[in-house]
CSV table of N, CA and C in Angstrom, one decimal:
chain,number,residue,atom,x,y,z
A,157,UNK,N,136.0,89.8,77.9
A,157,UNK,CA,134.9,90.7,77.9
A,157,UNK,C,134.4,91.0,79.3
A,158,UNK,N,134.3,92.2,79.4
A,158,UNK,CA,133.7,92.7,81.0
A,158,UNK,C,132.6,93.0,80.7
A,159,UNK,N,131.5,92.2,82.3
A,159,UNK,CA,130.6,92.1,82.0
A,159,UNK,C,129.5,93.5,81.9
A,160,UNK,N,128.8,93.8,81.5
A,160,UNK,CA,128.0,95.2,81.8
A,160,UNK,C,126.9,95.3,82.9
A,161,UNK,N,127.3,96.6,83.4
A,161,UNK,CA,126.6,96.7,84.6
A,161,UNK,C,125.1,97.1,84.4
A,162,UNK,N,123.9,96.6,85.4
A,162,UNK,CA,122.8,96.7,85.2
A,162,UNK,C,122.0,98.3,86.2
A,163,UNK,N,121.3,98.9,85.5
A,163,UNK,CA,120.9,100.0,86.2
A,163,UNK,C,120.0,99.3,87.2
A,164,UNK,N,120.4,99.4,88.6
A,164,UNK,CA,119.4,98.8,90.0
A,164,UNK,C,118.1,100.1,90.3
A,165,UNK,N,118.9,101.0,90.4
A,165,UNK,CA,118.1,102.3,91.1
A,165,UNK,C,118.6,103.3,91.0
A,166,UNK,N,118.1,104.3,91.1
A,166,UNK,CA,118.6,105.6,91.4
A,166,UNK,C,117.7,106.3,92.8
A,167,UNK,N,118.7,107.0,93.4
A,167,UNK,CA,118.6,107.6,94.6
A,167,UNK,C,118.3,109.1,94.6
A,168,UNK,N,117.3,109.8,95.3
A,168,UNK,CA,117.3,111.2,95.0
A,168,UNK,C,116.9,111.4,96.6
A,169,UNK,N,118.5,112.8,96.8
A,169,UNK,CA,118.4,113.3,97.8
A,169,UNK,C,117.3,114.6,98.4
A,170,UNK,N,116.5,114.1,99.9
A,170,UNK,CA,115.8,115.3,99.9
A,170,UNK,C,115.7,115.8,101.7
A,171,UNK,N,114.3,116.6,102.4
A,171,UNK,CA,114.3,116.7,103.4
A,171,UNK,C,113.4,115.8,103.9
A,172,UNK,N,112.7,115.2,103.2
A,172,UNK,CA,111.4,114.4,103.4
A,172,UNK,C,110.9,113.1,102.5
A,173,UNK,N,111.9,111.8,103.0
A,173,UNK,CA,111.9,111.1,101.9
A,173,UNK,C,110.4,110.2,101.7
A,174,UNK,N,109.5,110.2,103.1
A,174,UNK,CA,108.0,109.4,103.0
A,174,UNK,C,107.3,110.4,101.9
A,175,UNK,N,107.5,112.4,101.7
A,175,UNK,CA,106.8,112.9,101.4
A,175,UNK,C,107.0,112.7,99.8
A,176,UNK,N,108.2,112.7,99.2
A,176,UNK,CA,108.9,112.7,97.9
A,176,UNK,C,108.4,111.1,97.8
A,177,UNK,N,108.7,109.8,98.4
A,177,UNK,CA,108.4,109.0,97.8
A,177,UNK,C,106.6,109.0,97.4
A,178,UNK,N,106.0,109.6,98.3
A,178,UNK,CA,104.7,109.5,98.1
A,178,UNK,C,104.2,110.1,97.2
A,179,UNK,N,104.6,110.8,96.6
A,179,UNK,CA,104.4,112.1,95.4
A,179,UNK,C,105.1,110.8,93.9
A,180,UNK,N,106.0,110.5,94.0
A,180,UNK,CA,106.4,109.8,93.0
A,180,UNK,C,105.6,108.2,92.6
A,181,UNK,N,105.3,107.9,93.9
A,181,UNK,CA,104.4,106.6,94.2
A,181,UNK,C,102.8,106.8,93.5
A,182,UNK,N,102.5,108.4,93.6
A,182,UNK,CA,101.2,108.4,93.3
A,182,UNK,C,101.1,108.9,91.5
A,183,UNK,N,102.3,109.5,91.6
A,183,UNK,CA,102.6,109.7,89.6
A,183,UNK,C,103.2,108.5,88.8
A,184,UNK,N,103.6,107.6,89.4
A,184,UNK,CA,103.9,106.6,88.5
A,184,UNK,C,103.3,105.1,88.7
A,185,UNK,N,102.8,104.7,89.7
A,185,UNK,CA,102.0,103.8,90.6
A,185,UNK,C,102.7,102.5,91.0
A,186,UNK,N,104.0,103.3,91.3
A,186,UNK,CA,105.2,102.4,91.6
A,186,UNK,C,104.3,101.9,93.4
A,187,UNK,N,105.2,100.9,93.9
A,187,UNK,CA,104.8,100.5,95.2
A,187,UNK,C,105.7,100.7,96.2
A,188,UNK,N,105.7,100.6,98.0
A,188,UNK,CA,107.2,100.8,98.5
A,188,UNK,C,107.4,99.8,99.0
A,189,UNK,N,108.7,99.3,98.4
A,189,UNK,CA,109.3,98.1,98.8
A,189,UNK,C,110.5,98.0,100.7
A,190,UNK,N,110.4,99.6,100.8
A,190,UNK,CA,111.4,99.7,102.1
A,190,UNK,C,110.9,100.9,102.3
A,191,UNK,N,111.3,101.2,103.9
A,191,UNK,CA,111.1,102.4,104.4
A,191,UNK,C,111.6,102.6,105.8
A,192,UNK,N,112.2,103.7,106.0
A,192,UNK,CA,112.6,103.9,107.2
A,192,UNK,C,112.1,105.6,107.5
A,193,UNK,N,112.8,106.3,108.3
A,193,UNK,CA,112.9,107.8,108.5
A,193,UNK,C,114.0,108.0,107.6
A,194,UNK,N,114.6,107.4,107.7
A,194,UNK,CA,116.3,107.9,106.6
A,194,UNK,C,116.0,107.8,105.3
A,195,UNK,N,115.1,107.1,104.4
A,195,UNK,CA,115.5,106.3,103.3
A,195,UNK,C,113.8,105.1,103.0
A,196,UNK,N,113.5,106.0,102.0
A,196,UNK,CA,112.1,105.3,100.9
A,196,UNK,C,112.6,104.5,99.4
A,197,UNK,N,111.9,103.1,99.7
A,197,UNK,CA,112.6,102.9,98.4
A,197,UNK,C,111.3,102.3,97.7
A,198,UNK,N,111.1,102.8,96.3
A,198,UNK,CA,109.9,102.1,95.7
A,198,UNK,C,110.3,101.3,94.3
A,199,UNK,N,109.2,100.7,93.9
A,199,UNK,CA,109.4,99.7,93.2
A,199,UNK,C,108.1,98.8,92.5
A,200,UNK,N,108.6,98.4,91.0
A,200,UNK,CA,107.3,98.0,90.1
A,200,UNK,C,108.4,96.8,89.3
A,201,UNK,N,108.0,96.3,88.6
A,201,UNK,CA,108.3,95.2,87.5
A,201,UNK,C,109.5,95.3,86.6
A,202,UNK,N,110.3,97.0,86.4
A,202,UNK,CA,110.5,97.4,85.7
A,202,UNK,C,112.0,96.8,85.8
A,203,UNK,N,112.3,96.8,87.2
A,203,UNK,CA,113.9,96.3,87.9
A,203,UNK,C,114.5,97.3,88.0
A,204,UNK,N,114.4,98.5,87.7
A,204,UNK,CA,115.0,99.8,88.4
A,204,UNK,C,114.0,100.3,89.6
A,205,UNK,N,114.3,100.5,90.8
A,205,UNK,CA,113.9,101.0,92.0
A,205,UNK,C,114.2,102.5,92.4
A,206,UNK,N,113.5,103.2,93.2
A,206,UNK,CA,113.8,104.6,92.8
A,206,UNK,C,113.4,104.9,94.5
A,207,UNK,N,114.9,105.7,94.9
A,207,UNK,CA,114.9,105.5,96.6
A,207,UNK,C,115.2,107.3,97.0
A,208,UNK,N,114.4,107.7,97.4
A,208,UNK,CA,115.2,108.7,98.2
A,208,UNK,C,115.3,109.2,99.9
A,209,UNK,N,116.3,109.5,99.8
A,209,UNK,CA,117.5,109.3,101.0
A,209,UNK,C,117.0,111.0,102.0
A,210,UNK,N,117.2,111.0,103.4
A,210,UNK,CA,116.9,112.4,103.5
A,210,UNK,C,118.7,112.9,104.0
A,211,UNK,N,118.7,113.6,103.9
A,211,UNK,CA,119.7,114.5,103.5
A,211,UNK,C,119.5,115.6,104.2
A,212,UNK,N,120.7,115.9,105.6
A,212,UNK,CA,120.4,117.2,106.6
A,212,UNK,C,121.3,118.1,105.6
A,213,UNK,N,120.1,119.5,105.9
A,213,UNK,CA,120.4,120.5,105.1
A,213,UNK,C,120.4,120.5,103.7
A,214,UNK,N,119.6,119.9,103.1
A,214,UNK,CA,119.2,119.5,101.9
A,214,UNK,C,118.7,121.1,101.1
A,215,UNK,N,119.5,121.3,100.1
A,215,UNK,CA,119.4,122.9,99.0
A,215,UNK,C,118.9,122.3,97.7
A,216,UNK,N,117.0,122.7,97.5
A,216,UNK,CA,117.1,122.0,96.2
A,216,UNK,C,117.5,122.6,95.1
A,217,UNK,N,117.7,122.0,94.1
A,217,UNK,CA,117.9,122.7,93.0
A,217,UNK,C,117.5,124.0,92.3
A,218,UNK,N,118.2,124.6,91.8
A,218,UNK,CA,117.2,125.5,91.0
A,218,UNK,C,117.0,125.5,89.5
A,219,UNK,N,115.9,125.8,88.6
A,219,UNK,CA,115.2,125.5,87.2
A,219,UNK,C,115.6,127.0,87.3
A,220,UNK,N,115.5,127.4,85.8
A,220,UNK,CA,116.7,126.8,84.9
A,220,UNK,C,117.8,127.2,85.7
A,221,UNK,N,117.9,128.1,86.7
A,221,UNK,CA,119.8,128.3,87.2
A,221,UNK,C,120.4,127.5,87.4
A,222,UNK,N,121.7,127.5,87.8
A,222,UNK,CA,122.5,126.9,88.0
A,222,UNK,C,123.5,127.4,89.7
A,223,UNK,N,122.7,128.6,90.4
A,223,UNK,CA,123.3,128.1,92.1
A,223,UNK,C,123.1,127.1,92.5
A,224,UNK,N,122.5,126.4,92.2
A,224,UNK,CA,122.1,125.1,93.1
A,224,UNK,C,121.7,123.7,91.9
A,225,UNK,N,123.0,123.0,91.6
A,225,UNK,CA,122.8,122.8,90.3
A,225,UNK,C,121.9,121.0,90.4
A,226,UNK,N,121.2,121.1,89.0
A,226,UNK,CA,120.2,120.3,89.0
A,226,UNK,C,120.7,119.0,89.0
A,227,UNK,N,121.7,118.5,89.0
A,227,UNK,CA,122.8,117.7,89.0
A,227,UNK,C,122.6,116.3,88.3
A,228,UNK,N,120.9,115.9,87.8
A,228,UNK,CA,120.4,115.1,87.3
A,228,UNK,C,119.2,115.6,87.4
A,229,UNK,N,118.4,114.7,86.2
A,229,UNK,CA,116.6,114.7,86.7
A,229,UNK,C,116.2,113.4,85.6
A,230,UNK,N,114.7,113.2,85.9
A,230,UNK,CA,114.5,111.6,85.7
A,230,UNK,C,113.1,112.0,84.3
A,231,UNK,N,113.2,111.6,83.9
A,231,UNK,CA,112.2,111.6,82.9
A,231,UNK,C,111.3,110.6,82.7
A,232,UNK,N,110.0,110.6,82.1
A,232,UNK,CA,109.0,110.0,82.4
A,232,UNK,C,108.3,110.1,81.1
A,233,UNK,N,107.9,108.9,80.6
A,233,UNK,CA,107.0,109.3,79.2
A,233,UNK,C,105.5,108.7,79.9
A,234,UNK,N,104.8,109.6,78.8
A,234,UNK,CA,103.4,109.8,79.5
A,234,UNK,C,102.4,109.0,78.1
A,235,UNK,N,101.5,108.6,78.0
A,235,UNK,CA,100.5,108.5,77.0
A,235,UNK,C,99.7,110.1,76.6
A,236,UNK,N,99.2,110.6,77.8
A,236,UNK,CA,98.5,111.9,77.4
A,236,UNK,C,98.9,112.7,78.8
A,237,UNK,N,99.9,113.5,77.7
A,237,UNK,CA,101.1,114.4,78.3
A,237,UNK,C,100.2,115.4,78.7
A,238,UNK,N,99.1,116.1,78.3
A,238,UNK,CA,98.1,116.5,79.4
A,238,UNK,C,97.5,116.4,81.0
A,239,UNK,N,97.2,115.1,81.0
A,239,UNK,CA,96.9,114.4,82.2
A,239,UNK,C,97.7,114.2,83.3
A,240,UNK,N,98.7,114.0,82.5
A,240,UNK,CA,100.4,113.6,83.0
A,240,UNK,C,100.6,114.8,84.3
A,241,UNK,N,100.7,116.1,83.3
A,241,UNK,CA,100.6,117.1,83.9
A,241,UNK,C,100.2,117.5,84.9
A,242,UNK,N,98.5,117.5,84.4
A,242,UNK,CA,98.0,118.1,85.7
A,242,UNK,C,97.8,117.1,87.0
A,243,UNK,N,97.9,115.6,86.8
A,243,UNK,CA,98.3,114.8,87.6
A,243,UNK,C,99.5,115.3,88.4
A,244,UNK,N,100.3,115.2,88.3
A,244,UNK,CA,101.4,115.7,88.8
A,244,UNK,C,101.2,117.6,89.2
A,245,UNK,N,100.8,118.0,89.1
A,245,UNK,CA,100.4,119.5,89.3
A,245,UNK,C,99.9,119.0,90.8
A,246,UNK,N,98.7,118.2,90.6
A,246,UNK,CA,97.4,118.1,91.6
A,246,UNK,C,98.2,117.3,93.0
A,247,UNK,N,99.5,116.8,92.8
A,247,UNK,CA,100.2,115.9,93.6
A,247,UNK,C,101.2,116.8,94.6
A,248,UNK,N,101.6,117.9,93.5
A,248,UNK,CA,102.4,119.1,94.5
A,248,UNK,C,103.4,119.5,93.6
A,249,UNK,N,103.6,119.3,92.6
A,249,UNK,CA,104.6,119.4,91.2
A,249,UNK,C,104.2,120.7,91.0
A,250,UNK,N,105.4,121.9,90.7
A,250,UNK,CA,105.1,122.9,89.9
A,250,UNK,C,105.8,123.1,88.5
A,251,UNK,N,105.3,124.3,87.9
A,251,UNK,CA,105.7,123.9,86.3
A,251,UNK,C,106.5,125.7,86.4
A,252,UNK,N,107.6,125.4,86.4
A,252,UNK,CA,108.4,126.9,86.0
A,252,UNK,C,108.0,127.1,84.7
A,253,UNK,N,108.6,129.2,84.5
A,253,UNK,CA,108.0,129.5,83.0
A,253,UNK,C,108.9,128.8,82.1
A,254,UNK,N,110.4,128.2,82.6
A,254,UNK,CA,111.0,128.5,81.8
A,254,UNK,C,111.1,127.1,81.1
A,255,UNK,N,110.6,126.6,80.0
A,255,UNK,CA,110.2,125.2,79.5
A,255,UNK,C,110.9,125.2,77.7
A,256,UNK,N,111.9,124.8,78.0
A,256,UNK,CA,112.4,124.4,76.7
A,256,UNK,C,111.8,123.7,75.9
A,257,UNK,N,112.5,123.1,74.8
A,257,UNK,CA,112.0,122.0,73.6
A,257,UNK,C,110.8,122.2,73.0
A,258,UNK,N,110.4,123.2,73.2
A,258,UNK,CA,109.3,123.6,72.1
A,258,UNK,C,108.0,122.7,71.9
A,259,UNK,N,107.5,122.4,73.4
A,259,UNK,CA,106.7,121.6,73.7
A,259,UNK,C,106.7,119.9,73.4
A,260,UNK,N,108.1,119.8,72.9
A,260,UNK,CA,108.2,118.5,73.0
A,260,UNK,C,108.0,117.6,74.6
A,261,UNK,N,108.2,118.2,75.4
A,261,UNK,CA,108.3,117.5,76.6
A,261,UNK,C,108.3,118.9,77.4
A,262,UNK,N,107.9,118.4,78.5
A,262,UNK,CA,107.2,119.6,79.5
A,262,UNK,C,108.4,119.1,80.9
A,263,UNK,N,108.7,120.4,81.6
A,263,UNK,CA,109.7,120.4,83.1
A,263,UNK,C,108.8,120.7,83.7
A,264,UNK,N,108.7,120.1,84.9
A,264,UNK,CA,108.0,120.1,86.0
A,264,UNK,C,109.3,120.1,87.5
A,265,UNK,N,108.8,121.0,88.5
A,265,UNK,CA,110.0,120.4,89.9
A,265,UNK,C,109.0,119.6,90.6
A,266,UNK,N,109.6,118.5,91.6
A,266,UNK,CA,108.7,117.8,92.2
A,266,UNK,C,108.9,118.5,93.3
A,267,UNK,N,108.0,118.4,94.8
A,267,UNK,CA,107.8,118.8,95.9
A,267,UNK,C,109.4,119.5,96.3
A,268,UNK,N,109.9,118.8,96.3
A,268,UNK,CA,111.5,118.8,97.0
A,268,UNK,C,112.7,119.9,95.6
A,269,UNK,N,112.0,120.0,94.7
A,269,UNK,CA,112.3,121.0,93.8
A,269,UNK,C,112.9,120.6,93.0
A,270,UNK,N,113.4,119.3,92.3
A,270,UNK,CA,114.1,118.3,91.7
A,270,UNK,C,113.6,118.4,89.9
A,271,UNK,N,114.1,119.1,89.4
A,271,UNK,CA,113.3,118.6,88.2
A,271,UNK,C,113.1,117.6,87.8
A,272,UNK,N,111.9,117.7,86.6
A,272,UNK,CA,112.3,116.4,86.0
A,272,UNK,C,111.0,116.3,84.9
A,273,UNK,N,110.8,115.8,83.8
A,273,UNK,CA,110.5,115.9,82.5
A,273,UNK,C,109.1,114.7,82.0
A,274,UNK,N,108.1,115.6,81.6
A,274,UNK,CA,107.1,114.4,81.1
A,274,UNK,C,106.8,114.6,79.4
A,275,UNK,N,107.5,113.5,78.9
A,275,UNK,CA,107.3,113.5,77.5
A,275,UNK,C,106.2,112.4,76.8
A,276,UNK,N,106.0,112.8,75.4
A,276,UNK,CA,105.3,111.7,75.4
A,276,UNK,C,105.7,110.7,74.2
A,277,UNK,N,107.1,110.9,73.6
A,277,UNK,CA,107.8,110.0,73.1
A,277,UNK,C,109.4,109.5,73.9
């Protein structure tokens, strides 16, 4: 039997990794565990760590298109998907029109244009 691998982190590429970690740090109240100019990495109890890297010439994504493809996004469950929201609004998150699932869960892009999803199941 081979053993299974454990999720450590995920990395998201941007132009401004103190600015992106700071925005994620303040919506989820994760802490930073490393920092350089190159590379933010933060971190809570959970054992997944959440790092991003800066990246010259960095094209963010685009909601819903697909020129610049969203290549992943991270989801986040909320208690009051309200709050959630305009917390993240008030942080520098904007909310495109184009919002699937039928208000099951809300897309938001973060600063760096990254989608990414606040549900509340």
């Amino acid at each position: 039997m081979v053993p299974g691998a454990v999720l450590r982190g995920v990395t998201l590429d941007c132009a401004d990794p103190q600015t992106l970690a700071g925005f994620y740090g303040a919506l989820t109240g994760m802490r930073e565990l490393f920092s350089t100019d190159e590379f933010v990495a933060l971190t809570d109890d959970s054992g997944c760590d959440l790092g991003f890297q800066r990246v010259d010439g960095y094209r963010a994504p685009q909601w819903p298109g697909q020129d610049v493809p969203q290549q992943f996004h991270l989801d986040f469950r909320a208690d009051d998907l309200d709050a959630m929201e305009e917390l993240a609004l008030e942080l520098g998150a904007a909310k495109p029109d184009h919002q699937p699932g039928d208000g099951r869960w809300r897309v938001l892009l973060d600063p760096a244009g990254h989608p990414f999803c606040l549900t509340s199941s």
